[in-house]
Short mmCIF file of C-alpha atoms in Angstrom, two decimals:
data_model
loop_
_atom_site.label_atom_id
_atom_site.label_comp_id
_atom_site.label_asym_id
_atom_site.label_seq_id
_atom_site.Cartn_x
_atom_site.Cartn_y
_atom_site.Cartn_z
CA UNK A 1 106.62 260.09 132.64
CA UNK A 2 102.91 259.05 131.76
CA UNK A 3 100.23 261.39 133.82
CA UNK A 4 97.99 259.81 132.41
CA UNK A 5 98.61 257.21 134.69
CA UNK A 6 99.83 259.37 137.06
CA UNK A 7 96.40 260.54 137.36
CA UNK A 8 94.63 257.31 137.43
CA UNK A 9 96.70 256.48 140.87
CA UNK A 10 95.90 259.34 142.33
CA UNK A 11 92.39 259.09 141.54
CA UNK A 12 92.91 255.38 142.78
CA UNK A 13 94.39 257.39 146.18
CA UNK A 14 91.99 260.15 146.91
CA UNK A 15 89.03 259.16 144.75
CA UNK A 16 88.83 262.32 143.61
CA UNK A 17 90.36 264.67 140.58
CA UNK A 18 89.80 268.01 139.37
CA UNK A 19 87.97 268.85 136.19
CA UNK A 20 90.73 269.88 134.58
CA UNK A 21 93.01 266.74 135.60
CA UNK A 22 89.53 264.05 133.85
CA UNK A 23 90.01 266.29 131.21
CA UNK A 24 93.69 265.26 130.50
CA UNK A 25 92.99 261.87 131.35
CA UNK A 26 89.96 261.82 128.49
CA UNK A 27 91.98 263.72 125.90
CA UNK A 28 95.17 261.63 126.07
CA UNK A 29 94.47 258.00 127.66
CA UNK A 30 96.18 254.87 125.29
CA UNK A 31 94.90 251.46 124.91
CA UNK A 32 97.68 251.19 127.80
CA UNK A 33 96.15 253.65 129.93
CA UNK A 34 93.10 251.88 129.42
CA UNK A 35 94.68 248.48 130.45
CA UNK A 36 96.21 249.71 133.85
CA UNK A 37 92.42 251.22 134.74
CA UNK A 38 91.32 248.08 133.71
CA UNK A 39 92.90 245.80 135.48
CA UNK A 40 92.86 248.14 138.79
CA UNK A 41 89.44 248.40 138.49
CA UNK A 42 88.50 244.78 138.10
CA UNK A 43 90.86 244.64 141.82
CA UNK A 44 89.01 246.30 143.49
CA UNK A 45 85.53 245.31 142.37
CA UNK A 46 86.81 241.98 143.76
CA UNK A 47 88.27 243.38 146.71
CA UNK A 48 84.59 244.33 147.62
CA UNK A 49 82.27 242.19 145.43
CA UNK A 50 84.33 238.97 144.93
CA UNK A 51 83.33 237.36 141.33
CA UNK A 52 79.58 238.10 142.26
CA UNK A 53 78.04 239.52 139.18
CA UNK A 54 74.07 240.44 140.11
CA UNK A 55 71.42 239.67 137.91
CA UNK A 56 68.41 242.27 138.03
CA UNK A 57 65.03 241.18 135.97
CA UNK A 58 63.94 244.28 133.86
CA UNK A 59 60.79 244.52 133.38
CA UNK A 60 59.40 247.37 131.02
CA UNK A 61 56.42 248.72 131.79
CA UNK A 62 55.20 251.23 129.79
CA UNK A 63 56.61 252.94 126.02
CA UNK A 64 53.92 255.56 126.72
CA UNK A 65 55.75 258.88 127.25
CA UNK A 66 54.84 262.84 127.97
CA UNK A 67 58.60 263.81 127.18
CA UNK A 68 60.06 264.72 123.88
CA UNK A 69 63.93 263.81 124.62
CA UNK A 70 65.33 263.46 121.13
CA UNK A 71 67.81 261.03 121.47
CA UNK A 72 65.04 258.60 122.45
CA UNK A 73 62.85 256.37 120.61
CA UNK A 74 59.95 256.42 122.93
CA UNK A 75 59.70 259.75 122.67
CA UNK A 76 56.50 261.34 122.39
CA UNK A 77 56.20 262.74 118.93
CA UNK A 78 57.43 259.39 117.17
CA UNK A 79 54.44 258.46 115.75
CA UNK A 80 56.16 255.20 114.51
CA UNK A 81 56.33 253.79 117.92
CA UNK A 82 53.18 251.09 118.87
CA UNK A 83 52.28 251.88 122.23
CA UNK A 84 51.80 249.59 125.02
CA UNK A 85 51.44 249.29 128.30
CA UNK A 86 51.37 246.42 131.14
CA UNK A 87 48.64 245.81 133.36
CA UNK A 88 49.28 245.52 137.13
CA UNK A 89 48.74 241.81 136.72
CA UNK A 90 50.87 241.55 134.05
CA UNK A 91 54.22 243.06 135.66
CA UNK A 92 53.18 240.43 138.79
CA UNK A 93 53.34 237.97 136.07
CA UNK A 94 56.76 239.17 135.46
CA UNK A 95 58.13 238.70 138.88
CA UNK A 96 56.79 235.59 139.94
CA UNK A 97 58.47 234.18 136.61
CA UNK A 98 61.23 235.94 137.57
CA UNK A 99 61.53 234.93 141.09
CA UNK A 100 61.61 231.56 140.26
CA UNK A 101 64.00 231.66 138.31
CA UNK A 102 66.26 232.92 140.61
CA UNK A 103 65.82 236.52 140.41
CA UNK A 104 65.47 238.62 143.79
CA UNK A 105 65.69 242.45 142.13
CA UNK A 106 63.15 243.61 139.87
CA UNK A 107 63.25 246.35 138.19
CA UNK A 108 60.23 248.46 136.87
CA UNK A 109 61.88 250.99 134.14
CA UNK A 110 58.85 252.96 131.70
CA UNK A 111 59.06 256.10 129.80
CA UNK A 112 56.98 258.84 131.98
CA UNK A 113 53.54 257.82 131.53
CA UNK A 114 50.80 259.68 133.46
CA UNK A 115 48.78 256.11 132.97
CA UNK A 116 51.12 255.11 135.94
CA UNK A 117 50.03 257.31 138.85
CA UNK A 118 51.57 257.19 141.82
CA UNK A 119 48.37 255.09 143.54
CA UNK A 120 49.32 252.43 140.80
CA UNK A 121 52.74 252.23 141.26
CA UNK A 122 52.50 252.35 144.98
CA UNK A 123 50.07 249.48 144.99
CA UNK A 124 52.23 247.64 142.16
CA UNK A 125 55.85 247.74 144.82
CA UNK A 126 53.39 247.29 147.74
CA UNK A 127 52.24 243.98 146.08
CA UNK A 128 55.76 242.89 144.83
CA UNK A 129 56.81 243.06 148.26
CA UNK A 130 54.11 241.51 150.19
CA UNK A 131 54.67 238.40 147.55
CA UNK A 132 58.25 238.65 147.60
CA UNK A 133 59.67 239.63 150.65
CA UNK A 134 63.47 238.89 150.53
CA UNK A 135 63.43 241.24 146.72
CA UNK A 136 64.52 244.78 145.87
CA UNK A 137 62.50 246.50 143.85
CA UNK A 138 63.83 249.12 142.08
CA UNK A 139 62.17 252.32 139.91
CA UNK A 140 63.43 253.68 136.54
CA UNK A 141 60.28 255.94 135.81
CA UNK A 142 61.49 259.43 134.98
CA UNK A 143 61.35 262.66 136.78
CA UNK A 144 58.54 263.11 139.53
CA UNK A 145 58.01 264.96 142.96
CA UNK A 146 59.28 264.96 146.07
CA UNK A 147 56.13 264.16 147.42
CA UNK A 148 55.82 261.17 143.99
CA UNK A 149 59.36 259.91 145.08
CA UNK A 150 58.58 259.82 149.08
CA UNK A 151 55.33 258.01 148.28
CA UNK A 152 56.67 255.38 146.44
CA UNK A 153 59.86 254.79 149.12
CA UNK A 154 57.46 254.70 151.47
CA UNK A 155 55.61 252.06 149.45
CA UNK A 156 59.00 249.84 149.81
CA UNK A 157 60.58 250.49 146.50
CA UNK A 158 64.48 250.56 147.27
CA UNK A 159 66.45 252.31 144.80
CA UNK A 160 65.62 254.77 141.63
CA UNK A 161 67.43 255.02 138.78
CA UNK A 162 67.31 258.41 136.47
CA UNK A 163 70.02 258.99 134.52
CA UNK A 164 71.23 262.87 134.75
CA UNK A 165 72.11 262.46 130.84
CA UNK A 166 74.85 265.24 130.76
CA UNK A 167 76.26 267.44 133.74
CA UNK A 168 76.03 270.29 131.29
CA UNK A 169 72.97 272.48 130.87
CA UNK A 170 73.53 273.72 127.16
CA UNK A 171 74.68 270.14 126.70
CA UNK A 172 71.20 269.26 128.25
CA UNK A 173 69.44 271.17 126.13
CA UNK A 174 70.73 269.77 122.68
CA UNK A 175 69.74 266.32 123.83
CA UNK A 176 65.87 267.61 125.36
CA UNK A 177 63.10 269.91 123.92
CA UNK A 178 62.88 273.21 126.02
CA UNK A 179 60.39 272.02 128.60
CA UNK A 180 62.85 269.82 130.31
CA UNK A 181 65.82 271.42 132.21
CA UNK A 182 69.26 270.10 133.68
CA UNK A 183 68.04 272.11 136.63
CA UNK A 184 65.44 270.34 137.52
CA UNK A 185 66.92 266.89 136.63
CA UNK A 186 69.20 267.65 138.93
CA UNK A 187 66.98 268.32 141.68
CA UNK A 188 64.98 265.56 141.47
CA UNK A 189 68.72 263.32 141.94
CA UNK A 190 69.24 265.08 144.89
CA UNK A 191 65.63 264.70 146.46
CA UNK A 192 66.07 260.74 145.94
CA UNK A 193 69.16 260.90 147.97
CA UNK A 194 67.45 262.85 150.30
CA UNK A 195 64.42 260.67 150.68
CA UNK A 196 66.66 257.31 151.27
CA UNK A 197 66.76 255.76 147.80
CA UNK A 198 69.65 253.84 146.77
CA UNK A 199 70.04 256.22 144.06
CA UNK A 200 71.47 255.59 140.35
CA UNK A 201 72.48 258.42 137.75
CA UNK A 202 74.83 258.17 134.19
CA UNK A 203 74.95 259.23 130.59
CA UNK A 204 75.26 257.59 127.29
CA UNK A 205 78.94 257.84 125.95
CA UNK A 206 79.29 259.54 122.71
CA UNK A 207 75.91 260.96 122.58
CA UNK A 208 75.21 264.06 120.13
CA UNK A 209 77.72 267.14 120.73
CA UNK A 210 78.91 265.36 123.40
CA UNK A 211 82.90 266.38 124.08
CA UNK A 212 85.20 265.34 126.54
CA UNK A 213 84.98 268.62 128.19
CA UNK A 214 81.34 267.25 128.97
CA UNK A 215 82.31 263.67 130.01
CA UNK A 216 85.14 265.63 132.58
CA UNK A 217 81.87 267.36 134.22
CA UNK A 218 80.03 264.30 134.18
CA UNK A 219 82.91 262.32 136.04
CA UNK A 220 83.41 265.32 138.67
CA UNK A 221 79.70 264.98 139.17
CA UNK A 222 79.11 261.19 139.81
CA UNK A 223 82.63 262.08 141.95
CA UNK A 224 80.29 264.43 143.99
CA UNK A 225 76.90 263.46 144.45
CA UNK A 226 78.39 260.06 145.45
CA UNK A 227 75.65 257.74 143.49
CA UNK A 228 75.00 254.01 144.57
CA UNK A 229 74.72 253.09 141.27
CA UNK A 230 75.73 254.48 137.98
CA UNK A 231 74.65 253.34 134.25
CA UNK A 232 76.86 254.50 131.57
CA UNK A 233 76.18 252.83 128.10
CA UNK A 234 77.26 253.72 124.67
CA UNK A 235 74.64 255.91 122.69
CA UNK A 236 73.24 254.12 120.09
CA UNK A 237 70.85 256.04 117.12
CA UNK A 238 67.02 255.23 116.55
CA UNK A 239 66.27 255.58 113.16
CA UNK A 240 63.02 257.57 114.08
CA UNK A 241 64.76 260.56 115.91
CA UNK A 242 66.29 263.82 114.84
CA UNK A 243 69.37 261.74 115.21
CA UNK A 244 69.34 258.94 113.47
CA UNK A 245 72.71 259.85 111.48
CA UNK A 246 74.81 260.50 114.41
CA UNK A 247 77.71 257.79 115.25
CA UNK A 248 77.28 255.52 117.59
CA UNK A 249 78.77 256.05 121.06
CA UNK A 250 82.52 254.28 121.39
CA UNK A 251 82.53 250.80 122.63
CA UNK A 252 86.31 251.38 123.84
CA UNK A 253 85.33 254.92 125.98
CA UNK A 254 82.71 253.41 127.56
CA UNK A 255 84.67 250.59 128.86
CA UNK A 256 87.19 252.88 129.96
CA UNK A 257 84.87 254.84 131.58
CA UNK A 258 83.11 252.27 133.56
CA UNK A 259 86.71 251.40 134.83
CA UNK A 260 87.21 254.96 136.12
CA UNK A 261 84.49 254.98 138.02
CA UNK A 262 84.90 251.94 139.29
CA UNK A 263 88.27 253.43 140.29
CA UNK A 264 86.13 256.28 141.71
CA UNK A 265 83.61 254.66 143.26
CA UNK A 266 84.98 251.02 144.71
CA UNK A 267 81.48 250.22 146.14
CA UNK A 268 78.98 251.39 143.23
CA UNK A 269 76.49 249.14 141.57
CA UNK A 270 77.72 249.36 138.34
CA UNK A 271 75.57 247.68 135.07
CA UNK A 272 77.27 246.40 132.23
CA UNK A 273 74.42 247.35 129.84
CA UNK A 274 72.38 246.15 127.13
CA UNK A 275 73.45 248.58 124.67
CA UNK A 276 77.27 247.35 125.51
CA UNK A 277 75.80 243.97 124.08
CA UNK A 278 73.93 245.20 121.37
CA UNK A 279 77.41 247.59 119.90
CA UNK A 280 79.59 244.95 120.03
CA UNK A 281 78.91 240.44 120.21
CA UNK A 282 80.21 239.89 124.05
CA UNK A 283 80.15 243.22 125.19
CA UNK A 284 78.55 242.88 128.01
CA UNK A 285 81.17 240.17 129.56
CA UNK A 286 83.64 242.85 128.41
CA UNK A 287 81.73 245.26 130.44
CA UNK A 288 82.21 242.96 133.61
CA UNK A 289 86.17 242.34 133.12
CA UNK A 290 86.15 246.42 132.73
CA UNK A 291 85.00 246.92 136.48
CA UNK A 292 80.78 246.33 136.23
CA UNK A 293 79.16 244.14 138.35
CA UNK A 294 75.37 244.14 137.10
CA UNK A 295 73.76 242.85 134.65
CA UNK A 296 69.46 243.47 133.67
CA UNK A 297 67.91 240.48 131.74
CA UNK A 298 64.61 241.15 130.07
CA UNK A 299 61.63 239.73 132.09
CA UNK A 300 59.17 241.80 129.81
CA UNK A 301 56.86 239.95 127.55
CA UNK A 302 57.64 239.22 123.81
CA UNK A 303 54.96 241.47 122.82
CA UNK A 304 57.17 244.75 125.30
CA UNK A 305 60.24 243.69 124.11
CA UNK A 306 59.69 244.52 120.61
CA UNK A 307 58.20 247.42 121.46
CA UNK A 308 60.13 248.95 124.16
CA UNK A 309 63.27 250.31 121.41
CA UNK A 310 64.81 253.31 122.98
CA UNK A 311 67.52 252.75 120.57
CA UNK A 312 67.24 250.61 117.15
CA UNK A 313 68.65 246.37 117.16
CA UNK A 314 68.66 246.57 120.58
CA UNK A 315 69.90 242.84 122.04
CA UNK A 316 67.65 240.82 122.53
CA UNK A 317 69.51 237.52 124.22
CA UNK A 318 66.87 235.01 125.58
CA UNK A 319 68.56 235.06 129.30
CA UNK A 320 65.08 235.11 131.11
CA UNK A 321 64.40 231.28 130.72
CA UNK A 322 65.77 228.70 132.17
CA UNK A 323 68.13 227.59 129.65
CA UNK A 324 69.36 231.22 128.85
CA UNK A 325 70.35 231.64 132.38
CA UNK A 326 72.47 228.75 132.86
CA UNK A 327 74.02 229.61 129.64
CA UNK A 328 74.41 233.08 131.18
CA UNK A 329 76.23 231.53 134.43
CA UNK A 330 77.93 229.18 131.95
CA UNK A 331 79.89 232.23 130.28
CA UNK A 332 80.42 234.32 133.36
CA UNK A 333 81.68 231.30 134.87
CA UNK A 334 84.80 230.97 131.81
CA UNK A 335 86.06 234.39 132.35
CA UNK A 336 85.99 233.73 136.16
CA UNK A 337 82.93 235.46 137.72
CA UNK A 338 79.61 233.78 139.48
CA UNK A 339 75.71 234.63 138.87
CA UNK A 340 74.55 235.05 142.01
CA UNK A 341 71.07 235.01 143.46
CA UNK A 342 70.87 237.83 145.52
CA UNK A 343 69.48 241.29 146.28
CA UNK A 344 72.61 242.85 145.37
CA UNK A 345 72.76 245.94 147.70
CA UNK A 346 75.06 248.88 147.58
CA UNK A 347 78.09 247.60 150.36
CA UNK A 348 78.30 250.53 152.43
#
């Protein structure tokens, strides 16, 4: 009898578990386990999304930020870091590169820079979709109001991405300095939801103190808050943070992991990240025969790219030009998926 497996079905069934059943699954799965969510998963992303894989552009706007997060290497007491931050014509720049080539979701992700006020950004999506009207444009900016966050919808920006980080608040607290809560992390999820984003949360696999008691909450979360989108990537040290030692996240896990929810969550918007890429050559077509179905290529200048290092040797793959892009399709295309130029949205 496996239950492992066991398990997996029923989660397949009811799309839900209890904690205490993610538990077992995390603290006794086998590379076979792993195998039958695999290939279940990658069933049922078809059964909804065909072969489509969607391209977003990225485009990183800021490495200015208030926060002190100490996994991160933006954070705000890394005085290492060379700060920078794009102009409004810039990031315009960025999308109507973008756009042409093929691009029709942008994505504006910064650390949480009070340079960016909510007038700025609102005028920034305004103008991104008065150039571009068949685009999403989607917001990875941190933690703001309900008022900040109703603004900006109302400004046409489609979906927001915050990772919640960890589902548990002491776990929270090892990863953030004492002025940022899970509490309130939390709350600003929910008010997305509320407002009418398409609304992304996730965690980095393996990061510090993290246990599988943790990664159990974190499932039963994303389980119940029912996310549109989910970005789980493997932590990976910056040599300028308080954890700079600590292992890297497991490449294996978080491929497991994104099958799960996949599993979970048949309809989610799920990335196959950059940090996938930068742990392991391939990793992000790995990521997409595990269940993903996104991928973010770097529209940012050369000058942000080498600045914007949340994490240290982060990929950098050239897929924003031409030629990288139909090198891109050419490798999707031999493990039997299609680039598509699309929004992308959530299928309901």
């Amino acid at each position: 009898m496996n239950k492992v497996k066991d398990f997996i079905e029923k989660l397949n069934k009811n799309k839900s578990l209890s904690l205490d059943e993610y538990r077992f699954i995390l603290d006794n799965y086998t590379g076979e386990d792993a195998e039958f969510a695999k290939n279940l998963a990658v069933d049922i992303r078809k059964s909804v999304y065909g072969n489509s894989v969607y391209i977003r552009g990225l485009i990183e706007v800021s490495n200015y930020c208030k926060n002190g997060c100490l996994y991160c290497g933006i954070n705000r007491d890394n005085k290492s870091c060379l700060r920078y931050r794009l102009t409004k014509e810039e990031i315009l720049s960025c999308c109507e590169n973008g756009y042409k080539l093929g691009f029709r979701t942008f994505v504006l992700q910064g650390g949480e820079d009070n340079h960016f006020t909510d007038e700025f950004v609102c005028d920034t999506v305004r103008k991104i979709k008065k150039r571009y009207p068949d685009c999403a444009v989607t917001l990875s900016l941190g933690e703001k109001s309900y008022d900040s966050y109703k603004a900006l919808y109302d400004a046409g920006a489609d979906r927001y991405l915050l990772r919640h980080e960890t589902a548990d608040s002491e776990h929270y607290s090892k990863l953030h300095p004492s002025d940022l809560t899970l509490e309130n992390r939390m709350e600003c999820l929910h008010n997305l939801k509320k407002i009418g984003f398409q609304t992304g949360c996730g965690i980095m696999v393996g990061s510090p103190y993290q246990t599988n008691e943790h990664i159990a909450k974190d499932l039963k979360f994303i389980e119940e808050f029912d996310p549109q989108m989910c970005g789980i990537g493997p932590f990976l040290p910056h040599k300028d943070t308080v954890f700079a030692d600590f292992e890297k996240g497991s490449f294996e896990l978080t491929l497991f992991l994104l099958s799960l929810i996949r599993i979970m969550k048949p309809s989610i918007l799920l990335p196959s990240t950059t940090a996938l890429g930068t742990l392991k050559d391939g990793g992000r077509e790995m990521g997409i025969l595990a269940g993903a179905n996104v991928i973010m290529p770097n529209l940012s200048p050369d000058t942000a790219k080498d600045k914007y290092m949340l994490y240290d040797n982060k990929l950098r793959t050239g897929l924003e030009s031409v030629e990288g892009l139909e090198n891109l399709k050419k490798k999707f295309a031999d493990i039997g998926y299609e680039i598509v130029t699309d929004r992308g949205d959530y299928k309901s």
